[in-house]
């Protein structure tokens, strides 16, 4: 069996079942944290590990899957605890909301998370098959409209401007909606061809409105224009057509300089590429020390180019800038 085929099989099984993420518990709540500085690295500076946070003392993070900065706070889908944990920029827990269940305000497998300009919080629930909307106090508002029941298994979720982008992991599609719930675009379908996906996980949009989707089962990131037209593949090879270096890519983000960061889950790394697809740096590496990662998943880059990563099995958020 070819190596690529093995990787695809491994990645698809991991993404669809989520069984790989065991409930390992770490009781070390980490070092004393310092606030994230208002100014990140100077132009040309290399991102470095700065801090981790692990959750509240009474409820440590358990299988954090995604992270987003909304306003001045950091929101994390605390998946095995069926909730969202909220932190200030010193890593102090300031709020928790959600509980296990299928009713309003309850969550079964909270995955992607994002916020709108009013700081309402949108949480994709993979198992319940819906997107819940909460206010910034953690109070349930409503479900995001799911016209024609288009979304079956929402995974990665990001809001840019007045548009909501969400991957459907089992349907192998990316959907784009306006915030009133009208479907604007649908990309994908199952397959290995350009524009097709196997278990797409995360989505990001750059300042040129290019759309980046981690095509996890195919070990690549696909890039589309604002109208959904395929542009190129990023997989670590020179032209995107060679052997991929990603193994089950998950989170993706783009910084202010156009650098694309991709989480390679099963190799425990974050790879970064310039606009031409040239690798410029690698962060992480398997381990439990500061700056190391163990099956990382979600990634978010804020306006200062600080990089937040859900370090899933280490059960923490790691911050680089």
Short mmCIF file of N, CA and C in Angstrom, two decimals, residues 129-258:
data_model
loop_
_atom_site.label_atom_id
_atom_site.label_comp_id
_atom_site.label_asym_id
_atom_site.label_seq_id
_atom_site.Cartn_x
_atom_site.Cartn_y
_atom_site.Cartn_z
N UNK A 129 -25.15 18.45 15.08
CA UNK A 129 -25.42 18.87 13.72
C UNK A 129 -25.99 20.27 13.60
N UNK A 130 -25.63 21.17 14.53
CA UNK A 130 -26.15 22.53 14.48
C UNK A 130 -25.08 23.54 14.90
N UNK A 131 -25.41 24.81 14.76
CA UNK A 131 -24.55 25.91 15.20
C UNK A 131 -25.35 26.71 16.21
N UNK A 132 -24.87 26.74 17.45
CA UNK A 132 -25.53 27.50 18.50
C UNK A 132 -24.95 28.91 18.58
N UNK A 133 -25.81 29.88 18.87
CA UNK A 133 -25.38 31.26 19.04
C UNK A 133 -25.62 31.68 20.48
N UNK A 134 -24.58 32.21 21.12
CA UNK A 134 -24.64 32.71 22.49
C UNK A 134 -24.24 34.18 22.51
N UNK A 135 -24.71 34.94 23.50
CA UNK A 135 -24.17 36.28 23.67
C UNK A 135 -22.86 36.19 24.46
N UNK A 136 -22.21 37.34 24.66
CA UNK A 136 -20.89 37.29 25.30
C UNK A 136 -20.97 37.07 26.81
N UNK A 137 -22.17 36.87 27.33
CA UNK A 137 -22.34 36.44 28.72
C UNK A 137 -22.55 34.92 28.81
N UNK A 138 -22.55 34.27 27.65
CA UNK A 138 -22.74 32.83 27.62
C UNK A 138 -24.18 32.40 27.61
N UNK A 139 -25.09 33.33 27.35
CA UNK A 139 -26.52 33.01 27.32
C UNK A 139 -26.93 32.60 25.91
N UNK A 140 -27.65 31.50 25.80
CA UNK A 140 -28.09 31.01 24.50
C UNK A 140 -29.07 31.98 23.86
N UNK A 141 -28.83 32.29 22.58
CA UNK A 141 -29.72 33.18 21.84
C UNK A 141 -30.62 32.40 20.90
N UNK A 142 -29.99 31.59 20.04
CA UNK A 142 -30.75 30.86 19.02
C UNK A 142 -29.81 29.92 18.29
N UNK A 143 -30.38 29.10 17.45
CA UNK A 143 -29.57 28.32 16.50
C UNK A 143 -29.39 29.13 15.22
N UNK A 144 -28.24 28.98 14.60
CA UNK A 144 -28.05 29.60 13.29
C UNK A 144 -28.99 28.92 12.29
N UNK A 145 -29.69 29.72 11.47
CA UNK A 145 -30.63 29.11 10.52
C UNK A 145 -29.92 28.12 9.60
N UNK A 146 -30.51 26.96 9.43
CA UNK A 146 -29.94 25.90 8.60
C UNK A 146 -30.90 25.62 7.45
N UNK A 147 -30.92 26.54 6.50
CA UNK A 147 -31.89 26.43 5.41
C UNK A 147 -31.67 25.14 4.63
N UNK A 148 -32.76 24.49 4.29
CA UNK A 148 -32.75 23.25 3.51
C UNK A 148 -31.94 22.16 4.22
N UNK A 149 -31.71 22.36 5.54
CA UNK A 149 -30.90 21.41 6.31
C UNK A 149 -29.58 21.10 5.60
N UNK A 150 -28.96 22.17 5.13
CA UNK A 150 -27.73 22.02 4.34
C UNK A 150 -26.60 21.44 5.16
N UNK A 151 -26.46 21.89 6.41
CA UNK A 151 -25.34 21.48 7.25
C UNK A 151 -25.71 20.22 8.02
N UNK A 152 -24.90 19.19 7.90
CA UNK A 152 -25.14 17.94 8.62
C UNK A 152 -24.17 17.76 9.79
N UNK A 153 -22.90 18.09 9.58
CA UNK A 153 -21.87 17.84 10.61
C UNK A 153 -20.87 19.00 10.61
N UNK A 154 -21.28 20.15 11.18
CA UNK A 154 -20.42 21.34 11.13
C UNK A 154 -19.13 21.14 11.91
N UNK A 155 -18.01 21.53 11.29
CA UNK A 155 -16.70 21.39 11.92
C UNK A 155 -16.06 22.74 12.14
N UNK A 156 -15.13 23.12 11.26
CA UNK A 156 -14.47 24.42 11.35
C UNK A 156 -15.42 25.54 11.05
N UNK A 157 -15.29 26.65 11.78
CA UNK A 157 -16.24 27.75 11.68
C UNK A 157 -15.49 29.07 11.82
N UNK A 158 -15.69 29.99 10.89
CA UNK A 158 -15.12 31.33 11.00
C UNK A 158 -16.08 32.35 10.41
N UNK A 159 -16.16 33.52 11.05
CA UNK A 159 -16.94 34.64 10.54
C UNK A 159 -15.98 35.73 10.11
N UNK A 160 -16.16 36.19 8.88
CA UNK A 160 -15.40 37.31 8.34
C UNK A 160 -16.39 38.31 7.80
N UNK A 161 -16.40 39.51 8.39
CA UNK A 161 -17.36 40.51 7.98
C UNK A 161 -18.77 40.03 8.25
N UNK A 162 -19.57 39.96 7.21
CA UNK A 162 -20.96 39.53 7.33
C UNK A 162 -21.18 38.14 6.79
N UNK A 163 -20.12 37.36 6.67
CA UNK A 163 -20.23 36.00 6.13
C UNK A 163 -19.75 34.97 7.15
N UNK A 164 -20.47 33.84 7.19
CA UNK A 164 -20.09 32.71 8.02
C UNK A 164 -19.63 31.58 7.11
N UNK A 165 -18.42 31.09 7.37
CA UNK A 165 -17.83 29.99 6.62
C UNK A 165 -17.80 28.77 7.55
N UNK A 166 -18.29 27.64 7.07
CA UNK A 166 -18.32 26.44 7.91
C UNK A 166 -18.06 25.20 7.06
N UNK A 167 -17.19 24.32 7.55
CA UNK A 167 -16.96 23.06 6.87
C UNK A 167 -17.96 22.02 7.38
N UNK A 168 -18.39 21.16 6.48
CA UNK A 168 -19.23 20.02 6.85
C UNK A 168 -18.37 18.78 6.65
N UNK A 169 -17.94 18.19 7.78
CA UNK A 169 -16.92 17.15 7.73
C UNK A 169 -17.42 15.89 7.03
N UNK A 170 -18.62 15.45 7.34
CA UNK A 170 -19.12 14.21 6.75
C UNK A 170 -19.65 14.41 5.33
N UNK A 171 -20.16 15.60 5.05
CA UNK A 171 -20.66 15.88 3.70
C UNK A 171 -19.54 16.34 2.75
N UNK A 172 -18.34 16.56 3.30
CA UNK A 172 -17.16 16.92 2.50
C UNK A 172 -17.37 18.22 1.72
N UNK A 173 -17.91 19.22 2.42
CA UNK A 173 -18.22 20.49 1.75
C UNK A 173 -17.84 21.68 2.62
N UNK A 174 -17.69 22.81 1.97
CA UNK A 174 -17.62 24.11 2.64
C UNK A 174 -18.85 24.90 2.25
N UNK A 175 -19.51 25.46 3.28
CA UNK A 175 -20.66 26.33 3.03
C UNK A 175 -20.32 27.76 3.44
N UNK A 176 -20.89 28.72 2.70
CA UNK A 176 -20.78 30.13 3.05
C UNK A 176 -22.19 30.69 3.14
N UNK A 177 -22.48 31.34 4.27
CA UNK A 177 -23.79 31.94 4.52
C UNK A 177 -23.62 33.42 4.86
N UNK A 178 -24.67 34.20 4.67
CA UNK A 178 -24.69 35.49 5.34
C UNK A 178 -25.19 35.26 6.76
N UNK A 179 -25.13 36.28 7.60
CA UNK A 179 -25.44 36.07 9.01
C UNK A 179 -26.94 35.94 9.27
N UNK A 180 -27.74 36.12 8.23
CA UNK A 180 -29.18 35.85 8.36
C UNK A 180 -29.49 34.39 8.01
N UNK A 181 -28.49 33.65 7.59
CA UNK A 181 -28.68 32.24 7.31
C UNK A 181 -28.88 31.89 5.85
N UNK A 182 -28.81 32.87 4.95
CA UNK A 182 -28.96 32.58 3.53
C UNK A 182 -27.68 31.96 2.99
N UNK A 183 -27.82 30.83 2.30
CA UNK A 183 -26.65 30.17 1.72
C UNK A 183 -26.18 30.95 0.50
N UNK A 184 -24.92 31.35 0.53
CA UNK A 184 -24.34 32.11 -0.57
C UNK A 184 -23.51 31.26 -1.50
N UNK A 185 -22.92 30.21 -0.97
CA UNK A 185 -22.01 29.40 -1.78
C UNK A 185 -21.82 28.03 -1.15
N UNK A 186 -21.54 27.06 -1.99
CA UNK A 186 -21.26 25.69 -1.55
C UNK A 186 -20.12 25.16 -2.41
N UNK A 187 -19.07 24.66 -1.77
CA UNK A 187 -17.90 24.15 -2.48
C UNK A 187 -17.65 22.72 -2.04
N UNK A 188 -17.27 21.87 -3.00
CA UNK A 188 -16.76 20.57 -2.62
C UNK A 188 -17.62 19.41 -3.04
N UNK A 189 -17.65 18.40 -2.15
CA UNK A 189 -18.14 17.07 -2.46
C UNK A 189 -16.98 16.11 -2.28
N UNK A 190 -17.28 14.85 -2.07
CA UNK A 190 -16.25 13.88 -1.75
C UNK A 190 -15.37 13.57 -2.95
N UNK A 191 -14.05 13.55 -2.71
CA UNK A 191 -13.13 13.19 -3.79
C UNK A 191 -11.73 13.69 -3.55
N UNK A 192 -10.84 13.30 -4.46
CA UNK A 192 -9.44 13.69 -4.39
C UNK A 192 -9.06 14.71 -5.45
N UNK A 193 -10.01 15.05 -6.33
CA UNK A 193 -9.73 16.01 -7.39
C UNK A 193 -9.66 17.43 -6.82
N UNK A 194 -9.16 18.35 -7.63
CA UNK A 194 -9.15 19.76 -7.23
C UNK A 194 -10.58 20.21 -6.97
N UNK A 195 -10.77 20.88 -5.84
CA UNK A 195 -12.10 21.36 -5.49
C UNK A 195 -12.96 20.36 -4.75
N UNK A 196 -12.46 19.13 -4.57
CA UNK A 196 -13.16 18.13 -3.79
C UNK A 196 -12.44 17.91 -2.46
N UNK A 197 -13.16 17.35 -1.47
CA UNK A 197 -12.59 17.18 -0.14
C UNK A 197 -12.83 15.77 0.40
N UNK A 198 -11.97 15.39 1.34
CA UNK A 198 -12.25 14.28 2.24
C UNK A 198 -12.10 14.83 3.66
N UNK A 199 -13.21 14.96 4.34
CA UNK A 199 -13.25 15.45 5.72
C UNK A 199 -12.58 16.81 5.90
N UNK A 200 -13.11 17.86 5.26
CA UNK A 200 -12.54 19.20 5.48
C UNK A 200 -12.76 19.65 6.91
N UNK A 201 -11.74 20.27 7.50
CA UNK A 201 -11.82 20.58 8.93
C UNK A 201 -11.89 22.05 9.26
N UNK A 202 -11.02 22.87 8.70
CA UNK A 202 -10.95 24.27 9.12
C UNK A 202 -10.96 25.18 7.91
N UNK A 203 -11.26 26.45 8.17
CA UNK A 203 -11.34 27.42 7.09
C UNK A 203 -10.77 28.75 7.57
N UNK A 204 -10.12 29.46 6.66
CA UNK A 204 -9.62 30.82 6.94
C UNK A 204 -9.76 31.64 5.67
N UNK A 205 -9.85 32.95 5.84
CA UNK A 205 -9.96 33.88 4.71
C UNK A 205 -8.93 34.97 4.90
N UNK A 206 -8.15 35.29 3.83
CA UNK A 206 -7.13 36.33 3.95
C UNK A 206 -7.70 37.68 3.52
N UNK A 207 -6.83 38.70 3.56
CA UNK A 207 -7.30 40.07 3.26
C UNK A 207 -7.68 40.27 1.80
N UNK A 208 -7.27 39.33 0.93
CA UNK A 208 -7.67 39.37 -0.48
C UNK A 208 -8.91 38.51 -0.74
N UNK A 209 -9.52 38.04 0.34
CA UNK A 209 -10.73 37.21 0.28
C UNK A 209 -10.48 35.84 -0.35
N UNK A 210 -9.24 35.39 -0.33
CA UNK A 210 -8.96 34.01 -0.70
C UNK A 210 -9.36 33.10 0.46
N UNK A 211 -9.92 31.95 0.12
CA UNK A 211 -10.45 31.02 1.11
C UNK A 211 -9.53 29.81 1.20
N UNK A 212 -9.12 29.48 2.43
CA UNK A 212 -8.22 28.35 2.68
C UNK A 212 -8.98 27.29 3.45
N UNK A 213 -8.97 26.06 2.94
CA UNK A 213 -9.69 24.96 3.58
C UNK A 213 -8.73 23.80 3.81
N UNK A 214 -8.63 23.32 5.06
CA UNK A 214 -7.82 22.13 5.31
C UNK A 214 -8.60 20.90 4.88
N UNK A 215 -8.09 20.27 3.85
CA UNK A 215 -8.67 19.07 3.26
C UNK A 215 -7.99 17.88 3.94
N UNK A 216 -8.49 17.54 5.13
CA UNK A 216 -7.73 16.69 6.04
C UNK A 216 -7.44 15.31 5.47
N UNK A 217 -8.44 14.66 4.91
CA UNK A 217 -8.24 13.31 4.39
C UNK A 217 -7.34 13.25 3.18
N UNK A 218 -7.20 14.36 2.48
CA UNK A 218 -6.30 14.42 1.33
C UNK A 218 -4.94 15.04 1.68
N UNK A 219 -4.72 15.35 2.96
CA UNK A 219 -3.44 15.88 3.45
C UNK A 219 -2.99 17.12 2.68
N UNK A 220 -3.90 18.09 2.58
CA UNK A 220 -3.58 19.30 1.84
C UNK A 220 -4.47 20.45 2.30
N UNK A 221 -4.10 21.65 1.89
CA UNK A 221 -4.95 22.82 2.01
C UNK A 221 -5.31 23.26 0.60
N UNK A 222 -6.59 23.49 0.37
CA UNK A 222 -7.01 24.01 -0.93
C UNK A 222 -7.35 25.49 -0.80
N UNK A 223 -6.98 26.25 -1.83
CA UNK A 223 -7.19 27.70 -1.84
C UNK A 223 -8.16 28.04 -2.97
N UNK A 224 -9.15 28.86 -2.63
CA UNK A 224 -10.18 29.28 -3.59
C UNK A 224 -10.27 30.80 -3.61
N UNK A 225 -10.78 31.36 -4.69
CA UNK A 225 -11.05 32.79 -4.70
C UNK A 225 -12.39 33.05 -4.03
N UNK A 226 -12.78 34.31 -3.95
CA UNK A 226 -13.99 34.68 -3.22
C UNK A 226 -15.26 34.09 -3.81
N UNK A 227 -15.19 33.68 -5.09
CA UNK A 227 -16.35 33.09 -5.75
C UNK A 227 -16.33 31.57 -5.72
N UNK A 228 -15.32 31.00 -5.03
CA UNK A 228 -15.24 29.55 -4.92
C UNK A 228 -14.48 28.87 -6.03
N UNK A 229 -13.80 29.64 -6.87
CA UNK A 229 -13.01 29.06 -7.95
C UNK A 229 -11.68 28.56 -7.39
N UNK A 230 -11.34 27.33 -7.71
CA UNK A 230 -10.09 26.74 -7.23
C UNK A 230 -8.88 27.53 -7.74
N UNK A 231 -7.91 27.77 -6.82
CA UNK A 231 -6.68 28.49 -7.19
C UNK A 231 -5.48 27.57 -7.14
N UNK A 232 -5.23 26.96 -5.98
CA UNK A 232 -4.03 26.14 -5.85
C UNK A 232 -4.13 25.24 -4.63
N UNK A 233 -3.14 24.35 -4.52
CA UNK A 233 -3.02 23.44 -3.38
C UNK A 233 -1.74 23.76 -2.62
N UNK A 234 -1.83 23.73 -1.30
CA UNK A 234 -0.66 23.80 -0.43
C UNK A 234 -0.58 22.46 0.31
N UNK A 235 0.54 21.76 0.12
CA UNK A 235 0.70 20.49 0.84
C UNK A 235 2.14 20.27 1.31
N UNK A 236 2.97 21.32 1.17
CA UNK A 236 4.36 21.21 1.60
C UNK A 236 5.32 20.91 0.49
N UNK A 237 4.82 20.45 -0.66
CA UNK A 237 5.69 20.24 -1.81
C UNK A 237 5.84 21.55 -2.58
N UNK A 238 6.80 21.61 -3.49
CA UNK A 238 7.14 22.86 -4.16
C UNK A 238 5.96 23.46 -4.91
N UNK A 239 5.24 22.63 -5.66
CA UNK A 239 4.14 23.13 -6.48
C UNK A 239 2.77 22.66 -6.00
N UNK A 240 2.75 22.01 -4.84
CA UNK A 240 1.50 21.49 -4.33
C UNK A 240 1.04 20.20 -4.99
N UNK A 241 1.85 19.66 -5.89
CA UNK A 241 1.46 18.44 -6.61
C UNK A 241 2.31 17.25 -6.21
N UNK A 242 3.33 17.49 -5.39
CA UNK A 242 4.19 16.40 -4.96
C UNK A 242 3.68 15.73 -3.70
N UNK A 243 4.51 14.87 -3.11
CA UNK A 243 4.14 14.14 -1.90
C UNK A 243 3.88 15.12 -0.76
N UNK A 244 2.73 15.03 -0.08
CA UNK A 244 2.44 15.97 1.02
C UNK A 244 3.30 15.71 2.23
N UNK A 245 3.62 16.79 2.94
CA UNK A 245 4.30 16.62 4.22
C UNK A 245 3.31 16.71 5.37
N UNK A 246 2.10 17.23 5.12
CA UNK A 246 1.07 17.27 6.15
C UNK A 246 0.56 15.86 6.43
N UNK A 247 0.25 15.61 7.70
CA UNK A 247 -0.42 14.36 8.06
C UNK A 247 -1.65 14.74 8.88
N UNK A 248 -2.81 14.67 8.23
CA UNK A 248 -4.08 15.05 8.85
C UNK A 248 -4.08 16.53 9.24
N UNK A 249 -3.97 17.44 8.27
CA UNK A 249 -3.99 18.87 8.59
C UNK A 249 -5.33 19.27 9.19
N UNK A 250 -5.29 20.14 10.18
CA UNK A 250 -6.50 20.57 10.88
C UNK A 250 -6.66 22.10 10.78
N UNK A 251 -6.11 22.85 11.75
CA UNK A 251 -6.32 24.29 11.76
C UNK A 251 -5.54 25.00 10.66
N UNK A 252 -6.03 26.18 10.27
CA UNK A 252 -5.35 27.00 9.28
C UNK A 252 -5.61 28.47 9.60
N UNK A 253 -4.64 29.32 9.33
CA UNK A 253 -4.80 30.76 9.54
C UNK A 253 -3.81 31.52 8.68
N UNK A 254 -4.11 32.80 8.46
CA UNK A 254 -3.25 33.65 7.63
C UNK A 254 -2.96 34.92 8.41
N UNK A 255 -1.67 35.30 8.52
CA UNK A 255 -1.33 36.50 9.28
C UNK A 255 -1.38 37.74 8.41
N UNK A 256 -1.03 38.89 8.97
CA UNK A 256 -1.16 40.17 8.27
C UNK A 256 -0.22 40.29 7.09
N UNK A 257 0.84 39.48 7.05
CA UNK A 257 1.81 39.51 5.95
C UNK A 257 1.49 38.47 4.88
N UNK A 258 0.40 37.77 5.06
CA UNK A 258 0.00 36.77 4.09
C UNK A 258 0.63 35.40 4.31
#
